[in-house]
Short mmCIF file of C-alpha atoms in Angstrom, two decimals:
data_model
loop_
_atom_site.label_atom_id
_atom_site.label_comp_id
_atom_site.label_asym_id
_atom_site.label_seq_id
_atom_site.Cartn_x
_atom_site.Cartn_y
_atom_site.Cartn_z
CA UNK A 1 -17.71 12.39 4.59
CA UNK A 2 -16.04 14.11 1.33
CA UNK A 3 -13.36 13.36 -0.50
CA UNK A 4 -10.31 14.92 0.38
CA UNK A 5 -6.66 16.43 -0.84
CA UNK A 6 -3.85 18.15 0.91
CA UNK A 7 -3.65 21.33 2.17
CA UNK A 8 -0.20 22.74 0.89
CA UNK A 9 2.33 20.70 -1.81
CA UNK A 10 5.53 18.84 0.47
CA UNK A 11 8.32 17.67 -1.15
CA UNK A 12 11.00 15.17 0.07
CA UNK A 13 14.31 13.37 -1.25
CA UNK A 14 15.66 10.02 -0.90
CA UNK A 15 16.67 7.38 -2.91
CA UNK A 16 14.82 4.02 -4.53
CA UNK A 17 14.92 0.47 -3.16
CA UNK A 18 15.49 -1.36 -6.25
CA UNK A 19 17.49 0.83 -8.07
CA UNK A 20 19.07 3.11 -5.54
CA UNK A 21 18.81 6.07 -7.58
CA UNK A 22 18.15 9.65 -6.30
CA UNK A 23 15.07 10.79 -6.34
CA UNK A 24 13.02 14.11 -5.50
CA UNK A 25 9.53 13.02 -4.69
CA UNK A 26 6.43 16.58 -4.27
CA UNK A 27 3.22 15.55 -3.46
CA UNK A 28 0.43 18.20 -4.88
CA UNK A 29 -3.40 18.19 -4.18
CA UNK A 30 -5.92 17.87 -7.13
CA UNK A 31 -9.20 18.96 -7.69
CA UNK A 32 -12.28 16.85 -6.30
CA UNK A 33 -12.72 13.91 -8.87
CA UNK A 34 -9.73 13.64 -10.16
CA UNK A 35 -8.15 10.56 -8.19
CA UNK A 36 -4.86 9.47 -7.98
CA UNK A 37 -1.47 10.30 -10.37
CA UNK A 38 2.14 9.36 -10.57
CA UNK A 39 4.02 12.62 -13.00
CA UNK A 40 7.34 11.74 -14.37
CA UNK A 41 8.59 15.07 -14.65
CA UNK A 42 11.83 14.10 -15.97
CA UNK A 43 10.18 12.81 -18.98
CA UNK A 44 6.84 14.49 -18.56
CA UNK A 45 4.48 11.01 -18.71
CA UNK A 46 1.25 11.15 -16.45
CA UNK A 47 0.44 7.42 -15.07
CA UNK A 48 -3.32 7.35 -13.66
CA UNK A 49 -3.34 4.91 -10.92
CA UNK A 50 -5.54 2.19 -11.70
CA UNK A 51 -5.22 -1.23 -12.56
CA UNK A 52 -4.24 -1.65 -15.99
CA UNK A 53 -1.28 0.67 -15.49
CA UNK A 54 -0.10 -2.35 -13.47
CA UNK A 55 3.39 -3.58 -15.49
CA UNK A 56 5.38 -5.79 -12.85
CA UNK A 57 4.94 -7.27 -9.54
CA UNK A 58 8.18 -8.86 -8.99
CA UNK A 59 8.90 -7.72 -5.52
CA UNK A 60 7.33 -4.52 -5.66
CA UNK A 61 4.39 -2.95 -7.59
CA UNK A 62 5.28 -1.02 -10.72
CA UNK A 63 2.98 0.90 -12.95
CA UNK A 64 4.16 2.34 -16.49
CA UNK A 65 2.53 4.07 -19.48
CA UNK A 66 4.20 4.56 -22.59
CA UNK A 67 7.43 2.52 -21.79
CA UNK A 68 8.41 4.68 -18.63
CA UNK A 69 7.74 2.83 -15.01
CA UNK A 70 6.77 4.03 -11.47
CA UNK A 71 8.24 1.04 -9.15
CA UNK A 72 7.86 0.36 -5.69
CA UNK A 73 4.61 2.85 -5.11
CA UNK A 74 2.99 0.38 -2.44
CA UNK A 75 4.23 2.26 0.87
CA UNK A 76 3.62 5.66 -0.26
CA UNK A 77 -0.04 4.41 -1.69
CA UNK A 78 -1.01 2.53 1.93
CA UNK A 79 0.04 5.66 3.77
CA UNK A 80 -2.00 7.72 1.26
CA UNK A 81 -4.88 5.80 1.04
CA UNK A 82 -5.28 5.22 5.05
CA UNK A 83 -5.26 8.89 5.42
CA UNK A 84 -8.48 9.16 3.17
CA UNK A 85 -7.13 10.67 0.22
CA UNK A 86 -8.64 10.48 -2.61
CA UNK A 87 -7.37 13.37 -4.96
CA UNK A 88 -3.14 13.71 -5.28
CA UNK A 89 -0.57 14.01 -7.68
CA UNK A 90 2.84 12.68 -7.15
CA UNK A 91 5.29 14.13 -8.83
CA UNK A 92 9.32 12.16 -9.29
CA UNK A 93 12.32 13.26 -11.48
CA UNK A 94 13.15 8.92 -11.58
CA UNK A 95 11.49 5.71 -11.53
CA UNK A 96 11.00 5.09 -7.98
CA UNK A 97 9.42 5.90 -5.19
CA UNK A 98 11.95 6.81 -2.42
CA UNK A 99 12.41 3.97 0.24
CA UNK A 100 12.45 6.39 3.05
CA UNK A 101 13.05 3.61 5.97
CA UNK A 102 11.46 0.87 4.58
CA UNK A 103 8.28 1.33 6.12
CA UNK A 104 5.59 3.67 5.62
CA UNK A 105 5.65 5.86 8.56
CA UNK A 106 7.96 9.20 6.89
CA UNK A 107 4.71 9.45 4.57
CA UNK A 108 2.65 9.75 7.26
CA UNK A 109 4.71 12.51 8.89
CA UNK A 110 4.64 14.16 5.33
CA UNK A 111 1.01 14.16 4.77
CA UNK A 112 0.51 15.28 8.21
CA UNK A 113 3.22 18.37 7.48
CA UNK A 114 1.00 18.53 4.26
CA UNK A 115 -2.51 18.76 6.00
CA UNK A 116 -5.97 17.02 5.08
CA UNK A 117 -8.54 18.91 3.02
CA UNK A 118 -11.49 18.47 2.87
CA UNK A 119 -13.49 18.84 -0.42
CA UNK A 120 -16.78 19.12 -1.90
CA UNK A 121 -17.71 15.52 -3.51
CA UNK A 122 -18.85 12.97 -1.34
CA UNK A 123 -17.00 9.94 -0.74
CA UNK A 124 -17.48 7.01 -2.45
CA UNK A 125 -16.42 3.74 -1.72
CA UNK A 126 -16.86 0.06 -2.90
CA UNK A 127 -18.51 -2.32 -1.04
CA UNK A 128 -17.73 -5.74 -1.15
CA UNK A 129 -21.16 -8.20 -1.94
CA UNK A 130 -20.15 -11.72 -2.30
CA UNK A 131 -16.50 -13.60 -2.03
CA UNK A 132 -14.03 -13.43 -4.33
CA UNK A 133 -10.97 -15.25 -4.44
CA UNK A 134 -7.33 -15.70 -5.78
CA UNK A 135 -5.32 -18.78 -5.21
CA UNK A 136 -1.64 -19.88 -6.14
CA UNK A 137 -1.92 -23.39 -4.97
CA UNK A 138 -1.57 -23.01 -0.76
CA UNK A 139 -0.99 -18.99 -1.17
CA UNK A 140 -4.41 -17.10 -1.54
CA UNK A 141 -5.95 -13.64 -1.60
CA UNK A 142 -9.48 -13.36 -0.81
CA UNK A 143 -12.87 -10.35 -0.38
CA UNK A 144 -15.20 -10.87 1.23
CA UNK A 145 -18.30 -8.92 2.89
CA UNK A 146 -18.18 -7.17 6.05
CA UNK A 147 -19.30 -4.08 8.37
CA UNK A 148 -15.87 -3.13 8.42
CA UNK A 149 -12.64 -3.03 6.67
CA UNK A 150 -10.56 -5.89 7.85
CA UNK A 151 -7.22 -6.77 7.09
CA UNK A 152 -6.46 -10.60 8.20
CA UNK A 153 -3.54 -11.89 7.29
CA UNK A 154 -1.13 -14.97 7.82
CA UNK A 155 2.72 -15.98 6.85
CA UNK A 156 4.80 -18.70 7.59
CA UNK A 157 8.65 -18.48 6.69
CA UNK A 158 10.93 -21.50 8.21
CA UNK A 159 13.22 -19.11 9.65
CA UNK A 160 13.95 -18.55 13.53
CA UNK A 161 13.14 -14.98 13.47
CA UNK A 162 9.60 -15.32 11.52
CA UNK A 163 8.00 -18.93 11.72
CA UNK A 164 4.11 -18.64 11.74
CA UNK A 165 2.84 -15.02 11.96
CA UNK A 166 -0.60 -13.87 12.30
CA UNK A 167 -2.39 -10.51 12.32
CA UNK A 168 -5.44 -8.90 12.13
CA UNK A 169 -6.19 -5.22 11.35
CA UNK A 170 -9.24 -3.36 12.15
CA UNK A 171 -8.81 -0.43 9.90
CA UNK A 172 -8.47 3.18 11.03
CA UNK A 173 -6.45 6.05 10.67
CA UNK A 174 -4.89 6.05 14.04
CA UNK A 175 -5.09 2.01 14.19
CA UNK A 176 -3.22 1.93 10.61
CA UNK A 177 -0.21 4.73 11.97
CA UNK A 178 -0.11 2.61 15.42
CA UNK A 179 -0.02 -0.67 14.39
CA UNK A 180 0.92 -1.28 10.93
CA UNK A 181 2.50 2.47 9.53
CA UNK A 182 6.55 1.39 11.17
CA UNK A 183 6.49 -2.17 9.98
CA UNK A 184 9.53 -2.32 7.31
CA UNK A 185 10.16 -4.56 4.42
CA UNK A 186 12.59 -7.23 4.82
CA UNK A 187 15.10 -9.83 2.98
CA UNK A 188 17.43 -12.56 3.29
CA UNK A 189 20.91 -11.99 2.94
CA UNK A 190 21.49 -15.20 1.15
CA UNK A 191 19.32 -13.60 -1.68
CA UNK A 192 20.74 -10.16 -1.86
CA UNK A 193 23.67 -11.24 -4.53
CA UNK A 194 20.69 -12.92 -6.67
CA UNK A 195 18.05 -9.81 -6.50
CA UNK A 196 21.28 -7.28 -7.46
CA UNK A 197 21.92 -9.26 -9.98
CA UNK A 198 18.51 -8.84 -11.49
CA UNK A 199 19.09 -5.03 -11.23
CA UNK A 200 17.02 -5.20 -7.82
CA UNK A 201 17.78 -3.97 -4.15
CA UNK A 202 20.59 -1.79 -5.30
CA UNK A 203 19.38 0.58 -2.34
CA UNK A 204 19.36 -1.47 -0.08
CA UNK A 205 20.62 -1.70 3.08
CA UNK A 206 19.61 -1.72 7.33
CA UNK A 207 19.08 1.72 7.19
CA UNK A 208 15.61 0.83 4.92
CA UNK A 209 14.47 -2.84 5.40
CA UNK A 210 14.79 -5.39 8.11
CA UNK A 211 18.05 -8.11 6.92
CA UNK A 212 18.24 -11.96 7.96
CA UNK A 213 21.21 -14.23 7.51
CA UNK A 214 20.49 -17.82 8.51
CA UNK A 215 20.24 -17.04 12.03
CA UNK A 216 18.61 -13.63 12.49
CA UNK A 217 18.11 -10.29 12.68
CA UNK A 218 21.09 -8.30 11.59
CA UNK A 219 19.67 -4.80 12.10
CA UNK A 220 21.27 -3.27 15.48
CA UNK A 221 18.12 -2.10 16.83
CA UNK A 222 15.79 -5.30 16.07
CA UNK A 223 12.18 -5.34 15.37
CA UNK A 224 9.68 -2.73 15.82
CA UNK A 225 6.58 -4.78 16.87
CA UNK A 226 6.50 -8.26 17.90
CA UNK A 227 4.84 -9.95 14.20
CA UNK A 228 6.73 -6.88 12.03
CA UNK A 229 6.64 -9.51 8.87
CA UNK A 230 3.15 -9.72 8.34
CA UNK A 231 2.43 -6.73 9.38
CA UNK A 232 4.49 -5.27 7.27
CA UNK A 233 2.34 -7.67 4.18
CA UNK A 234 -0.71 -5.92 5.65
CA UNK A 235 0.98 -2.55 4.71
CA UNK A 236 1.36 -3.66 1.37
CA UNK A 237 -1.76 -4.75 0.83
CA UNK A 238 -3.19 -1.68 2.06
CA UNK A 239 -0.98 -0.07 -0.64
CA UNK A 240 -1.86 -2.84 -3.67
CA UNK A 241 -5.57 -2.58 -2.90
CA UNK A 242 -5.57 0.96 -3.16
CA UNK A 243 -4.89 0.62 -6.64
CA UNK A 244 -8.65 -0.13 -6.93
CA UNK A 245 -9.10 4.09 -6.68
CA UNK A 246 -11.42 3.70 -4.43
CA UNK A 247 -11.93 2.82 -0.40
CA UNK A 248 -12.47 -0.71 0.11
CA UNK A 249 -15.37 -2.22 2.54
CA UNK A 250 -14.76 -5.49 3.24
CA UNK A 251 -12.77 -8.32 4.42
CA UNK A 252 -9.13 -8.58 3.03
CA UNK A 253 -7.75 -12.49 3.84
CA UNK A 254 -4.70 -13.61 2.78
CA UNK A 255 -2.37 -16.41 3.39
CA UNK A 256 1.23 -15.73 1.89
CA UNK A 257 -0.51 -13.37 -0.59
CA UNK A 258 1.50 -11.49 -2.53
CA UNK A 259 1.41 -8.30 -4.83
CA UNK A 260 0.74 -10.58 -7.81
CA UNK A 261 -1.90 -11.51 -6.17
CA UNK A 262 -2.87 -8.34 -5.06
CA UNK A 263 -2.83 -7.18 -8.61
CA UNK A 264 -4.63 -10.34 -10.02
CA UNK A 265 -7.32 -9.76 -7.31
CA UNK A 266 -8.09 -6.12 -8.52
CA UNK A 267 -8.43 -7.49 -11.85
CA UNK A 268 -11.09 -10.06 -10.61
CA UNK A 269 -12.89 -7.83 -8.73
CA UNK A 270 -13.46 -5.27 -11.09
CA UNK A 271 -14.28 -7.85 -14.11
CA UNK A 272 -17.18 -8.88 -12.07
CA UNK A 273 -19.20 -6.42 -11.23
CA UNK A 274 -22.02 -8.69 -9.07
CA UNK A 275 -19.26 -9.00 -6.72
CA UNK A 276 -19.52 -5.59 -5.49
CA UNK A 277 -21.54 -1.97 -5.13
CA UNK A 278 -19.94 1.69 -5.26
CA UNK A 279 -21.88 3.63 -2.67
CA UNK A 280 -21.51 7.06 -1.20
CA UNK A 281 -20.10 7.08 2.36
CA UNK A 282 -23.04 9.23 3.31
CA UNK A 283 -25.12 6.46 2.81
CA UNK A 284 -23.45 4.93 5.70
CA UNK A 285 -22.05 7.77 7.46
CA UNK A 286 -21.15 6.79 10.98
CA UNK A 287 -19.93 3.37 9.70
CA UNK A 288 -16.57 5.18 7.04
CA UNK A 289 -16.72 8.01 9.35
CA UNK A 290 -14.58 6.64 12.21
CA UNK A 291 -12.33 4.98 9.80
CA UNK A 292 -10.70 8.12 8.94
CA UNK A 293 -10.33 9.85 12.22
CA UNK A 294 -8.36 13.34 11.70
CA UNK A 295 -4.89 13.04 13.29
#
């Protein structure tokens, strides 16, 4: 398989979780090779995603160069990255991603208005070799080797609505906009005082994430899938792992993991090489091939 961009540039509007600002969000295709870029036309700063543009991870992921920040770029990066493409540019007038509802699902719709292109490079990916591991006391991240990519992942909150919650993804295009894509992000309302406070979740509000008081669910309509929570995590981590630049082939386990975590495990990964191989998918064609079935 090759790498691939979109077809035609889409724009769209909305506003940011944490900051509820306006913000007018075009998504552009790049040449083959070029990877991955947040443009802050307002202030004309070009952030490559990788890494060590990695700033903050306090309830979302936020990437900066030269004092100006990208926040909150995990949704749009799992939808991006679990349509197999590798070469974008994302161009905002602000410093955040719009929320659109909380989950990732409007991206999908707007890459699919966008069309897949397919380019000349071959696909590369990185292939996980041996475990490696992140742990904040019981909370962990963890690779590890595998056929496939696997996302397995596990959450306990001591609230009525979540409890224990347990999911496992086999990763695929159409498994990624069936079962994870519509899973929102969620908070207490016992913290939302707290969080604007600290200048975050100005934006939001039922309309983009799922809310719980003591008792419940306050959103009208309820939850989307049965274990919504973590599989809304798994969308995240999609989104946080992506930040590697490159497909991942392997087993993603987590317990409670986090996108500290997420970031620290990037780090890890990529500061020990023996851990892992880059290969080119046609080196193992039909085994990457069904992962990113055209929609």
């Amino acid at each position: 398989m090759r790498e691939q961009t979109l077809k035609k540039a889409v724009e769209v509007v909305g506003i940011g979780l944490h900051k509820g600002v306006p913000v007018k969000m075009r998504l552009e295709p790049l040449p083959e090779n070029s990877g991955i870029h947040f443009f802050r036309n307002d202030v004309g700063v070009n952030i490559p995603l990788k890494p060590e543009s990695v700033v903050d991870t306090t309830m979302a992921t936020v990437i900066a160069k030269d004092g100006y920040r990208v926040s909150t770029i995990e949704h749009l990066l799992s939808a991006v990255h679990s349509y197999g493409i590798d070469n974008l540019r994302i161009v905002l007038d602000n410093e955040e991603v719009p929320i659109m509802d909380g989950s990732s699902i409007g991206y999908c719709m707007l890459l699919e208005e966008a069309g897949i292109e397919q380019q000349n490079s071959n696909k590369k990916i990185l292939r996980i070799k041996k475990p490696i591991e992140v742990k904040d006391n019981d909370k962990f991240v963890r690779l590890e080797p595998n056929k496939e990519c696997i996302f397995d992942f596990s959450i306990h909150f001591p609230h009525p609505a979540i409890g224990t919650q347990k999911y496992k993804f086999h990763f695929s295009t159409k498994n990624y906009k069936e079962e994870i894509a519509r899973a929102r992000t969620f908070g207490f309302l016992k913290e939302v005082q707290y969080l604007r406070s600290k200048g975050l979740a100005l934006g939001g509000s039922l309309d983009n994430a799922i809310v719980l008081n003591e008792n419940g669910i306050l959103n009208q309509g309820g939850l989307r899938y049965k274990e919504e929570f973590v599989r809304h995590k798994i969308l995240d981590a999609i989104g946080d792992m992506s930040l590697l630049g490159i497909p991942l082939l392997g087993a993603y386990i987590s317990y409670a993991g986090s996108h500290k975590l997420n970031h620290l495990l990037t780090k890890k990964l990529l500061s020990e090489d023996k851990s892992y191989e880059i290969m080119e998918l046609g080196d193992i064609e039909q085994t990457y091939d069904y992962a990113y079935e055209r929609i």
